[in-house]
Coordinates of N, CA and C in Angstrom, one line a residue:
M1 N 12.1 1.5 -4.8 CA 12.4 2.5 -5.8 C 12.3 1.9 -7.2
G2 N 11.8 2.6 -8.2 CA 11.6 2.1 -9.5 C 11.6 3.2 -10.6
V3 N 10.8 3.0 -11.6 CA 10.8 3.9 -12.8 C 10.4 5.3 -12.4
N4 N 9.5 5.5 -11.5 CA 9.0 6.8 -11.2 C 10.1 7.6 -10.5
E5 N 10.9 6.9 -9.6 CA 12.0 7.5 -8.9 C 13.1 7.9 -9.9
I6 N 13.3 7.0 -10.9 CA 14.3 7.2 -11.9 C 14.0 8.5 -12.7
L7 N 12.7 8.6 -13.1 CA 12.3 9.8 -13.8 C 12.4 11.1 -13.0
E8 N 12.2 11.0 -11.7 CA 12.4 12.1 -10.8 C 13.9 12.5 -10.8
Y9 N 14.8 11.6 -10.7 CA 16.2 11.9 -10.7 C 16.6 12.5 -12.1
L10 N 16.0 12.0 -13.2 CA 16.3 12.5 -14.5 C 15.9 14.0 -14.5
S11 N 14.7 14.3 -14.0 CA 14.2 15.7 -14.0 C 15.1 16.6 -13.2
R12 N 15.9 16.1 -12.2 CA 16.8 16.9 -11.4 C 18.2 16.9 -12.1
G13 N 18.4 16.2 -13.1 CA 19.7 16.1 -13.7 C 20.6 15.2 -13.0
D14 N 20.1 14.4 -12.1 CA 21.0 13.5 -11.3 C 21.1 12.2 -12.0
Y15 N 21.9 12.1 -13.0 CA 22.0 10.9 -13.8 C 22.8 9.8 -13.0
V16 N 23.6 10.2 -12.1 CA 24.4 9.3 -11.3 C 23.4 8.4 -10.5
L17 N 22.4 9.0 -9.8 CA 21.5 8.2 -9.0 C 20.5 7.4 -9.9
A18 N 20.1 8.0 -11.1 CA 19.3 7.3 -12.0 C 20.0 6.0 -12.5
D19 N 21.3 6.2 -12.8 CA 22.1 5.1 -13.2 C 22.3 4.0 -12.1
R20 N 22.5 4.5 -10.9 CA 22.7 3.6 -9.8 C 21.4 2.7 -9.5
I21 N 20.3 3.4 -9.5 CA 19.0 2.6 -9.3 C 18.8 1.6 -10.5
T22 N 19.1 2.1 -11.7 CA 18.9 1.2 -12.9 C 19.8 -0.1 -12.7
R23 N 21.0 0.1 -12.4 CA 22.0 -1.0 -12.3 C 21.5 -1.9 -11.1
L24 N 21.0 -1.4 -10.1 CA 20.6 -2.2 -8.9 C 19.4 -3.0 -9.4
K25 N 18.4 -2.4 -10.0 CA 17.2 -3.1 -10.5 C 17.6 -4.2 -11.6
A26 N 18.5 -3.8 -12.4 CA 19.0 -4.7 -13.5 C 19.7 -5.9 -12.9
K27 N 20.5 -5.7 -11.8 CA 21.2 -6.8 -11.2 C 20.2 -7.8 -10.5
Q28 N 19.2 -7.2 -9.8 CA 18.1 -8.0 -9.2 C 17.4 -8.8 -10.3
H29 N 17.1 -8.2 -11.4 CA 16.4 -8.9 -12.5 C 17.2 -10.0 -13.1
Y30 N 18.5 -9.7 -13.2 CA 19.5 -10.7 -13.7 C 19.5 -11.9 -12.8
L31 N 19.6 -11.7 -11.5 CA 19.7 -12.8 -10.6 C 18.4 -13.6 -10.5
S32 N 17.2 -12.9 -10.6 CA 16.0 -13.6 -10.5 C 15.5 -14.3 -11.8
Y33 N 15.9 -13.8 -12.9 CA 15.4 -14.2 -14.2 C 16.5 -14.5 -15.2
V34 N 17.2 -13.5 -15.6 CA 18.2 -13.7 -16.7 C 19.2 -14.8 -16.5
S35 N 19.7 -14.9 -15.3 CA 20.8 -15.8 -15.0 C 20.3 -17.3 -15.1
K36 N 19.0 -17.5 -15.1 CA 18.5 -18.8 -15.2 C 18.2 -19.3 -16.7
L37 N 18.4 -18.4 -17.6 CA 18.2 -18.7 -19.0 C 19.5 -19.3 -19.6
S38 N 19.2 -20.1 -20.6 CA 20.4 -20.7 -21.4 C 20.9 -19.6 -22.4
C39 N 22.0 -19.9 -23.0 CA 22.6 -19.0 -23.9 C 21.6 -18.8 -25.1
D40 N 21.1 -19.8 -25.6 CA 20.1 -19.8 -26.7 C 18.9 -18.9 -26.3
E41 N 18.4 -19.1 -25.1 CA 17.2 -18.4 -24.7 C 17.6 -16.9 -24.6
K42 N 18.8 -16.5 -24.1 CA 19.2 -15.1 -24.1 C 19.3 -14.5 -25.4
L43 N 19.8 -15.3 -26.4 CA 19.9 -14.7 -27.7 C 18.6 -14.6 -28.4
E44 N 17.6 -15.5 -28.1 CA 16.3 -15.3 -28.6 C 15.6 -14.1 -28.0
L45 N 15.9 -13.8 -26.7 CA 15.3 -12.6 -26.1 C 15.9 -11.4 -26.8
I46 N 17.2 -11.4 -27.0 CA 17.8 -10.2 -27.6 C 17.2 -10.0 -29.0
D47 N 17.0 -11.1 -29.8 CA 16.4 -10.9 -31.1 C 15.0 -10.4 -31.0
R48 N 14.2 -10.9 -30.0 CA 12.8 -10.4 -29.9 C 12.7 -9.0 -29.4
I49 N 13.6 -8.6 -28.5 CA 13.5 -7.2 -28.0 C 14.0 -6.2 -29.0
T50 N 15.2 -6.5 -29.6 CA 15.8 -5.6 -30.5 C 15.3 -5.7 -31.9
G51 N 14.6 -6.8 -32.3 CA 14.2 -7.0 -33.6 C 15.2 -7.8 -34.5
G52 N 16.3 -8.0 -33.9 CA 17.3 -8.9 -34.5 C 18.2 -8.2 -35.6
L53 N 17.9 -6.9 -35.9 CA 18.7 -6.3 -36.9 C 20.2 -6.2 -36.5
G54 N 21.1 -6.7 -37.3 CA 22.5 -6.7 -37.0 C 23.0 -7.8 -36.1
Y55 N 22.0 -8.6 -35.5 CA 22.4 -9.7 -34.7 C 22.3 -11.0 -35.4
K56 N 21.3 -11.2 -36.3 CA 21.2 -12.4 -37.1 C 21.0 -13.6 -36.2
G57 N 20.2 -13.5 -35.3 CA 19.9 -14.7 -34.4 C 21.1 -15.2 -33.7
R58 N 21.5 -16.5 -33.8 CA 22.6 -17.0 -33.0 C 24.0 -16.6 -33.7
D59 N 23.9 -16.1 -34.9 CA 25.2 -15.8 -35.6 C 25.5 -14.3 -35.3
L60 N 26.3 -14.1 -34.3 CA 26.7 -12.8 -33.9 C 27.9 -12.3 -34.7
N61 N 27.6 -11.6 -35.8 CA 28.7 -11.1 -36.7 C 29.2 -9.8 -36.1
I62 N 30.3 -9.9 -35.3 CA 30.7 -8.7 -34.6 C 31.2 -7.6 -35.5
L63 N 31.9 -7.9 -36.6 CA 32.3 -6.9 -37.6 C 31.1 -6.2 -38.2
Q64 N 30.1 -6.9 -38.6 CA 28.9 -6.3 -39.2 C 28.2 -5.5 -38.2
M65 N 28.1 -6.0 -36.9 CA 27.4 -5.2 -35.9 C 28.1 -3.9 -35.6
N66 N 29.4 -4.0 -35.5 CA 30.2 -2.8 -35.3 C 30.1 -1.8 -36.4
F67 N 30.1 -2.3 -37.6 CA 30.0 -1.4 -38.8 C 28.6 -0.7 -38.7
A68 N 27.6 -1.5 -38.4 CA 26.2 -0.9 -38.3 C 26.2 0.1 -37.2
G69 N 27.0 -0.2 -36.1 CA 27.0 0.8 -35.0 C 27.7 2.1 -35.3
T70 N 28.7 2.1 -36.2 CA 29.3 3.3 -36.7 C 28.3 4.2 -37.5
V71 N 27.5 3.5 -38.2 CA 26.5 4.3 -39.0 C 25.4 4.8 -38.1
I72 N 24.9 4.0 -37.2 CA 23.8 4.5 -36.3 C 24.3 5.5 -35.4
S73 N 25.5 5.4 -34.9 CA 26.0 6.4 -33.9 C 26.4 7.7 -34.6
W74 N 26.8 7.6 -35.9 CA 27.4 8.7 -36.6 C 28.6 9.2 -35.8
I75 N 29.5 8.3 -35.6 CA 30.7 8.5 -34.8 C 31.5 9.7 -35.3
E76 N 31.5 10.0 -36.6 CA 32.3 11.1 -37.1 C 31.8 12.4 -36.6
A77 N 30.6 12.5 -36.2 CA 30.0 13.8 -35.7 C 30.3 14.1 -34.2
V78 N 30.7 13.0 -33.5 CA 30.9 13.2 -32.0 C 32.2 13.8 -31.7
K79 N 32.2 14.9 -31.0 CA 33.4 15.6 -30.7 C 33.9 15.3 -29.3
P80 N 35.2 15.5 -29.0 CA 35.7 15.2 -27.6 C 34.9 16.1 -26.6
K81 N 34.7 15.5 -25.5 CA 34.0 16.1 -24.4 C 32.5 16.4 -24.7
A82 N 32.0 15.7 -25.7 CA 30.6 15.9 -26.1 C 29.7 15.2 -25.0
R83 N 28.5 15.8 -24.9 CA 27.4 15.2 -24.1 C 26.5 14.5 -25.0
V84 N 26.3 13.2 -24.9 CA 25.6 12.4 -25.8 C 24.4 11.8 -25.1
L85 N 23.2 11.8 -25.8 CA 22.0 11.2 -25.4 C 21.6 10.1 -26.4
E86 N 21.3 8.9 -25.9 CA 21.0 7.8 -26.7 C 19.6 7.3 -26.3
V87 N 18.7 7.0 -27.3 CA 17.5 6.4 -27.1 C 17.6 4.9 -27.6
G88 N 17.6 4.0 -26.7 CA 17.7 2.6 -27.1 C 19.1 2.0 -26.9
T89 N 19.4 1.5 -25.6 CA 20.7 1.0 -25.2 C 21.0 -0.3 -26.0
G90 N 20.0 -1.2 -26.0 CA 20.3 -2.5 -26.7 C 21.4 -3.2 -25.9
L91 N 22.3 -3.8 -26.7 CA 23.4 -4.5 -26.1 C 24.6 -3.6 -25.8
G92 N 24.5 -2.3 -26.2 CA 25.5 -1.4 -26.0 C 26.5 -1.2 -27.1
R93 N 26.0 -1.6 -28.3 CA 26.8 -1.5 -29.5 C 27.2 -0.1 -29.8
T94 N 26.2 0.8 -29.9 CA 26.5 2.2 -30.3 C 27.3 2.9 -29.2
C95 N 27.0 2.5 -28.0 CA 27.8 3.1 -26.8 C 29.3 2.7 -27.0
F96 N 29.5 1.4 -27.3 CA 30.9 0.9 -27.5 C 31.6 1.7 -28.6
I97 N 30.9 1.9 -29.7 CA 31.5 2.6 -30.8 C 31.9 4.0 -30.4
V98 N 31.0 4.7 -29.7 CA 31.3 6.1 -29.3 C 32.4 6.2 -28.2
V99 N 32.2 5.6 -27.1 CA 33.1 5.8 -26.0 C 34.5 5.1 -26.2
S100 N 34.6 4.2 -27.2 CA 35.9 3.6 -27.5 C 36.7 4.5 -28.4
N101 N 36.0 5.5 -29.1 CA 36.7 6.3 -30.0 C 36.7 7.8 -29.6
V102 N 35.9 8.2 -28.7 CA 35.8 9.6 -28.4 C 35.8 9.8 -26.8
D103 N 36.5 10.7 -26.3 CA 36.5 11.0 -24.9 C 35.3 11.9 -24.6
T104 N 34.1 11.2 -24.3 CA 32.9 12.0 -24.1 C 32.8 12.4 -22.6
Q105 N 32.1 13.5 -22.4 CA 31.9 14.0 -21.1 C 30.8 13.2 -20.4
L106 N 29.7 12.9 -21.2 CA 28.6 12.2 -20.7 C 28.0 11.3 -21.8
Y107 N 27.6 10.1 -21.5 CA 26.9 9.3 -22.5 C 25.7 8.7 -21.7
L108 N 24.6 9.4 -21.9 CA 23.3 9.0 -21.2 C 22.5 8.2 -22.1
T109 N 22.2 6.9 -21.8 CA 21.5 6.0 -22.6 C 20.3 5.5 -22.0
L110 N 19.2 5.5 -22.7 CA 17.9 5.1 -22.2 C 17.4 3.8 -22.8
D111 N 16.8 3.0 -22.0 CA 16.1 1.8 -22.5 C 14.9 1.4 -21.7
N112 N 13.8 1.0 -22.3 CA 12.6 0.7 -21.6 C 12.5 -0.7 -21.1
S113 N 13.4 -1.5 -21.6 CA 13.4 -3.0 -21.2 C 14.4 -3.3 -20.2
L114 N 13.9 -3.6 -19.0 CA 14.8 -4.0 -17.9 C 15.6 -5.3 -18.2
T115 N 14.9 -6.2 -19.0 CA 15.5 -7.4 -19.4 C 16.7 -7.2 -20.3
M116 N 16.5 -6.3 -21.3 CA 17.6 -5.9 -22.2 C 18.8 -5.3 -21.4
I117 N 18.5 -4.4 -20.5 CA 19.5 -3.8 -19.7 C 20.3 -4.8 -18.9
S118 N 19.5 -5.7 -18.3 CA 20.1 -6.8 -17.5 C 21.1 -7.6 -18.3
I119 N 20.7 -8.0 -19.5 CA 21.5 -8.8 -20.4 C 22.8 -8.0 -20.8
A120 N 22.5 -6.7 -21.2 CA 23.6 -5.9 -21.6 C 24.7 -5.7 -20.5
L121 N 24.2 -5.5 -19.3 CA 25.2 -5.2 -18.2 C 25.8 -6.4 -17.5
Y122 N 25.0 -7.6 -17.5 CA 25.5 -8.7 -16.7 C 25.6 -10.0 -17.5
A123 N 25.1 -10.1 -18.7 CA 25.2 -11.3 -19.4 C 25.4 -11.1 -20.9
N124 N 26.1 -10.0 -21.2 CA 26.3 -9.6 -22.6 C 27.2 -10.6 -23.4
P125 N 26.7 -11.1 -24.5 CA 27.5 -12.0 -25.3 C 28.7 -11.4 -25.9
I126 N 28.8 -10.0 -25.9 CA 29.9 -9.3 -26.4 C 30.6 -8.5 -25.3
R127 N 31.7 -9.0 -24.8 CA 32.3 -8.5 -23.6 C 32.7 -7.0 -23.8
E128 N 33.1 -6.6 -25.0 CA 33.5 -5.2 -25.2 C 32.4 -4.3 -25.0
Y129 N 31.2 -4.7 -25.4 CA 30.0 -3.9 -25.2 C 29.7 -3.7 -23.7
M130 N 29.8 -4.8 -23.0 CA 29.5 -4.7 -21.5 C 30.5 -3.8 -20.9
M131 N 31.8 -3.9 -21.3 CA 32.8 -3.0 -20.7 C 32.6 -1.6 -21.0
A132 N 32.1 -1.3 -22.2 CA 31.8 0.1 -22.6 C 30.7 0.7 -21.7
L133 N 29.7 -0.1 -21.4 CA 28.6 0.3 -20.6 C 29.0 0.6 -19.1
N134 N 30.1 0.1 -18.8 CA 30.6 0.3 -17.4 C 31.7 1.4 -17.3
K135 N 31.9 2.1 -18.4 CA 32.8 3.3 -18.3 C 32.1 4.4 -17.4
S136 N 33.0 5.2 -16.8 CA 32.5 6.2 -15.8 C 31.6 7.2 -16.5
C137 N 31.8 7.5 -17.8 CA 31.1 8.6 -18.4 C 29.7 8.1 -18.8
V138 N 29.5 6.8 -18.8 CA 28.2 6.2 -19.3 C 27.2 6.0 -18.1
K139 N 26.0 6.6 -18.3 CA 24.9 6.5 -17.4 C 23.8 5.7 -18.1
V140 N 23.5 4.6 -17.6 CA 22.4 3.7 -18.2 C 21.1 3.9 -17.4
V141 N 20.1 4.2 -18.1 CA 18.8 4.6 -17.4 C 17.7 3.8 -17.9
W142 N 17.0 3.1 -17.0 CA 15.8 2.3 -17.3 C 14.6 3.3 -17.3
A143 N 14.1 3.6 -18.5 CA 13.1 4.6 -18.6 C 12.4 4.5 -20.0
D144 N 11.1 4.8 -20.0 CA 10.4 5.0 -21.2 C 10.8 6.3 -21.8
A145 N 11.4 6.3 -23.0 CA 11.9 7.5 -23.6 C 10.9 8.5 -23.8
T146 N 9.6 8.1 -24.1 CA 8.6 9.1 -24.3 C 8.3 9.9 -23.0
K147 N 8.6 9.3 -21.9 CA 8.4 10.0 -20.6 C 9.7 10.7 -20.2
A148 N 10.8 10.1 -20.5 CA 12.1 10.6 -20.1 C 12.4 12.0 -20.8
V149 N 12.0 12.1 -22.1 CA 12.3 13.4 -22.8 C 11.6 14.5 -22.2
N150 N 10.4 14.2 -21.5 CA 9.7 15.3 -20.9 C 10.3 15.6 -19.5
A151 N 10.9 14.6 -18.9 CA 11.5 14.8 -17.6 C 12.9 15.5 -17.6
I152 N 13.7 15.2 -18.7 CA 15.0 15.8 -18.8 C 15.0 17.2 -19.2
D153 N 15.7 18.0 -18.4 CA 15.8 19.5 -18.7 C 17.3 19.7 -18.9
D154 N 17.8 19.5 -20.1 CA 19.3 19.6 -20.3 C 19.6 19.8 -21.7
S155 N 20.8 19.9 -22.1 CA 21.2 20.2 -23.5 C 22.3 19.2 -23.8
F156 N 22.2 18.6 -25.0 CA 23.2 17.7 -25.5 C 23.8 18.1 -26.8
D157 N 25.0 17.6 -27.1 CA 25.7 17.9 -28.3 C 25.4 17.0 -29.4
H158 N 25.0 15.8 -29.0 CA 24.8 14.7 -30.0 C 23.7 13.8 -29.5
I159 N 22.8 13.4 -30.4 CA 21.7 12.5 -30.0 C 21.7 11.3 -30.9
I160 N 21.6 10.1 -30.4 CA 21.4 8.9 -31.2 C 20.1 8.3 -30.9
H161 N 19.2 8.2 -31.9 CA 17.9 7.6 -31.7 C 17.9 6.3 -32.4
D162 N 18.1 5.3 -31.6 CA 18.1 3.9 -32.1 C 17.0 3.1 -31.4
G163 N 15.8 3.7 -31.4 CA 14.7 3.2 -30.6 C 14.0 1.9 -31.1
G164 N 14.6 1.2 -32.0 CA 14.0 0.0 -32.5 C 14.1 -0.2 -34.0
P165 N 14.2 -1.4 -34.5 CA 14.4 -1.6 -35.9 C 13.2 -1.5 -36.8
N166 N 12.0 -1.4 -36.1 CA 10.8 -1.3 -36.9 C 9.9 -0.2 -36.2
P167 N 9.8 1.0 -36.8 CA 8.9 2.0 -36.3 C 7.5 1.6 -36.1
N168 N 7.0 0.6 -36.9 CA 5.7 0.1 -36.7 C 5.4 -0.5 -35.3
R169 N 6.5 -1.0 -34.7 CA 6.4 -1.6 -33.4 C 6.4 -0.5 -32.3
N170 N 7.1 0.6 -32.6 CA 7.2 1.7 -31.6 C 6.9 3.0 -32.2
P171 N 5.6 3.2 -32.8 CA 5.3 4.4 -33.5 C 5.5 5.7 -32.7
K172 N 5.2 5.6 -31.4 CA 5.4 6.8 -30.6 C 6.8 7.4 -30.6
L173 N 7.7 6.5 -30.7 CA 9.1 6.9 -30.7 C 9.6 7.6 -32.0
F174 N 8.7 7.5 -33.0 CA 9.0 8.1 -34.3 C 7.9 9.1 -34.7
S175 N 7.1 9.5 -33.7 CA 6.0 10.5 -34.0 C 6.6 11.9 -33.9
K176 N 5.9 12.8 -34.5 CA 6.3 14.2 -34.4 C 6.4 14.8 -33.0
P177 N 5.4 14.5 -32.1 CA 5.5 15.0 -30.8 C 6.8 14.5 -30.1
F178 N 7.1 13.2 -30.2 CA 8.3 12.7 -29.5 C 9.5 13.3 -30.1
L179 N 9.6 13.3 -31.4 CA 10.9 13.8 -32.1 C 11.1 15.3 -31.8
T180 N 10.0 16.0 -31.7 CA 10.0 17.4 -31.3 C 10.6 17.6 -29.9
R181 N 10.1 16.8 -29.0 CA 10.6 16.9 -27.6 C 12.1 16.5 -27.5
L182 N 12.4 15.4 -28.3 CA 13.8 14.9 -28.3 C 14.8 16.0 -28.9
V183 N 14.4 16.6 -30.0 CA 15.2 17.6 -30.6 C 15.4 18.9 -29.7
R184 N 14.4 19.1 -28.9 CA 14.4 20.2 -27.9 C 15.7 20.1 -27.0
L185 N 16.1 18.8 -26.8 CA 17.2 18.6 -25.9 C 18.6 18.7 -26.6
L186 N 18.5 19.0 -27.9 CA 19.8 19.1 -28.7 C 20.1 20.6 -28.9
R187 N 21.3 20.9 -28.6 CA 21.7 22.3 -28.7 C 21.7 22.7 -30.2
R188 N 21.6 24.0 -30.4 CA 21.6 24.5 -31.8 C 23.0 24.2 -32.4
G189 N 23.0 23.7 -33.6 CA 24.3 23.2 -34.2 C 24.7 21.8 -33.8
G190 N 23.9 21.2 -32.9 CA 24.2 19.9 -32.5 C 23.8 18.9 -33.5
T191 N 24.2 17.7 -33.4 CA 24.0 16.6 -34.4 C 23.1 15.5 -33.9
I192 N 22.4 14.9 -34.8 CA 21.5 13.8 -34.4 C 21.5 12.7 -35.5
S193 N 21.4 11.5 -35.0 CA 21.3 10.3 -35.9 C 20.0 9.6 -35.6
V194 N 19.2 9.4 -36.6 CA 17.9 8.7 -36.3 C 17.8 7.5 -37.2
F195 N 17.6 6.4 -36.6 CA 17.3 5.1 -37.3 C 15.9 5.2 -37.9
A196 N 15.7 5.0 -39.2 CA 14.4 5.2 -39.8 C 13.8 3.9 -40.4
G197 N 14.5 2.8 -40.1 CA 13.9 1.5 -40.5 C 14.0 1.2 -42.0
M198 N 13.3 0.2 -42.4 CA 13.3 -0.3 -43.8 C 12.1 0.1 -44.6
N199 N 11.0 0.5 -43.9 CA 9.7 0.8 -44.6 C 9.8 2.2 -45.2
R200 N 9.5 2.3 -46.5 CA 9.5 3.5 -47.2 C 8.6 4.6 -46.6
F201 N 7.4 4.1 -46.2 CA 6.5 5.1 -45.6 C 7.1 5.8 -44.4
W202 N 7.7 5.0 -43.5 CA 8.3 5.6 -42.3 C 9.6 6.4 -42.6
Q203 N 10.3 5.9 -43.6 CA 11.5 6.7 -44.0 C 11.1 8.1 -44.4
E204 N 10.1 8.2 -45.3 CA 9.7 9.5 -45.8 C 9.0 10.3 -44.7
K205 N 8.2 9.7 -43.8 CA 7.6 10.4 -42.7 C 8.6 11.0 -41.8
I206 N 9.6 10.2 -41.4 CA 10.6 10.6 -40.4 C 11.4 11.8 -41.1
Y207 N 11.8 11.6 -42.3 CA 12.5 12.7 -43.0 C 11.8 14.0 -43.0
A208 N 10.5 13.9 -43.3 CA 9.6 15.1 -43.3 C 9.6 15.8 -41.9
I209 N 9.4 14.9 -40.9 CA 9.3 15.4 -39.6 C 10.6 16.1 -39.2
L210 N 11.7 15.5 -39.4 CA 13.0 16.1 -39.1 C 13.1 17.5 -39.7
N211 N 12.8 17.6 -40.9 CA 12.9 18.9 -41.6 C 11.9 19.9 -41.0
E212 N 10.7 19.5 -40.6 CA 9.8 20.4 -40.0 C 10.2 20.9 -38.6
I213 N 11.0 20.1 -37.9 CA 11.3 20.5 -36.5 C 12.7 21.1 -36.4
G214 N 13.3 21.5 -37.5 CA 14.5 22.2 -37.4 C 15.8 21.4 -37.6
I215 N 15.7 20.2 -38.1 CA 16.8 19.4 -38.4 C 17.1 19.4 -39.9
R216 N 18.3 19.8 -40.3 CA 18.7 19.7 -41.7 C 19.4 18.3 -41.9
V217 N 18.7 17.5 -42.7 CA 19.3 16.1 -42.9 C 20.5 16.3 -43.8
E218 N 21.6 15.8 -43.4 CA 22.8 15.9 -44.1 C 23.0 14.7 -45.1
E219 N 22.6 13.5 -44.6 CA 22.7 12.3 -45.4 C 21.8 11.2 -44.9
A220 N 21.5 10.3 -45.8 CA 20.7 9.1 -45.5 C 21.6 8.0 -45.8
V221 N 22.0 7.2 -44.8 CA 22.9 6.1 -45.0 C 22.3 4.8 -44.8
H222 N 22.5 3.8 -45.7 CA 22.0 2.5 -45.6 C 22.9 1.7 -44.6
L223 N 22.3 0.9 -43.8 CA 23.0 -0.1 -43.0 C 23.6 -1.2 -43.9
P224 N 24.7 -1.8 -43.5 CA 25.2 -2.9 -44.4 C 24.3 -4.0 -44.6
S225 N 24.2 -4.5 -45.8 CA 23.3 -5.6 -46.2 C 21.9 -5.4 -45.7
S226 N 21.4 -4.2 -45.8 CA 20.0 -4.0 -45.4 C 19.4 -2.8 -46.1
R227 N 18.1 -2.8 -46.2 CA 17.4 -1.6 -46.8 C 17.1 -0.5 -45.7
A228 N 17.5 -0.8 -44.5 CA 17.3 0.2 -43.4 C 18.1 1.4 -43.7
I229 N 17.5 2.6 -43.3 CA 18.2 3.9 -43.5 C 18.4 4.5 -42.1
V230 N 19.5 5.2 -42.0 CA 19.8 6.1 -40.9 C 20.0 7.5 -41.4
Y231 N 19.2 8.5 -40.8 CA 19.4 9.9 -41.1 C 20.4 10.5 -40.2
H232 N 21.3 11.3 -40.8 CA 22.2 12.1 -40.0 C 21.9 13.6 -40.3
G233 N 21.7 14.3 -39.2 CA 21.3 15.7 -39.4 C 21.8 16.7 -38.4
V234 N 21.6 18.0 -38.6 CA 22.1 19.0 -37.8 C 21.0 19.9 -37.4
K235 N 20.9 20.4 -36.1 CA 19.9 21.3 -35.7 C 20.2 22.7 -36.1
V236 N 19.4 23.3 -36.9 CA 19.7 24.6 -37.5 C 18.8 25.7 -36.9
V237 N 17.8 25.4 -36.1 CA 16.9 26.4 -35.5 C 16.6 26.0 -34.1

């Protein structure tokens, strides 16, 4: 069983089985690969996969990371019993911010990197993030988000798009076709937070796309000590 089966379960709305398979695959990957890495090697992997934004290499500034997580998650917009969809699990930072502060009905988080999921679940340098990912409301899914948004037939109250610190590295995740399909999963009146990176070209492009696909951008917020912008918006059509 692998990614195709996971996508099939996503299409059925069976997030429990998708999560179960993901955790099984992640544990196998942890035992065969991640567990053999040194702490420095794991941190280097985290930097390489996530782009390092907020992690600063070996210097894990938890306060700064959590503050960035509050901006990226737009925690103020998440209501009790909300159904949340996240693109980009990473270490579980935004998951921690949300589920530690709000009693969510569902927190469905997608990540395309089995290595990142394995580290987050079984070798996380930040214990609180690992604990958050193991809460009963959290379903972790190993999937390519560009395929997952086509498979999922559901409605969410809040979406967090933290699909990478550099849209140039993952342009499909910031394209109009992908964002259109992602917003399709957001209920009318629902809220969305989109990381737009530091590049002015991408910031302007993403802002324009969001407006074109029915998202009213409420604010553009800078991450701490960074030129990176996060857009907070509401689905109006």
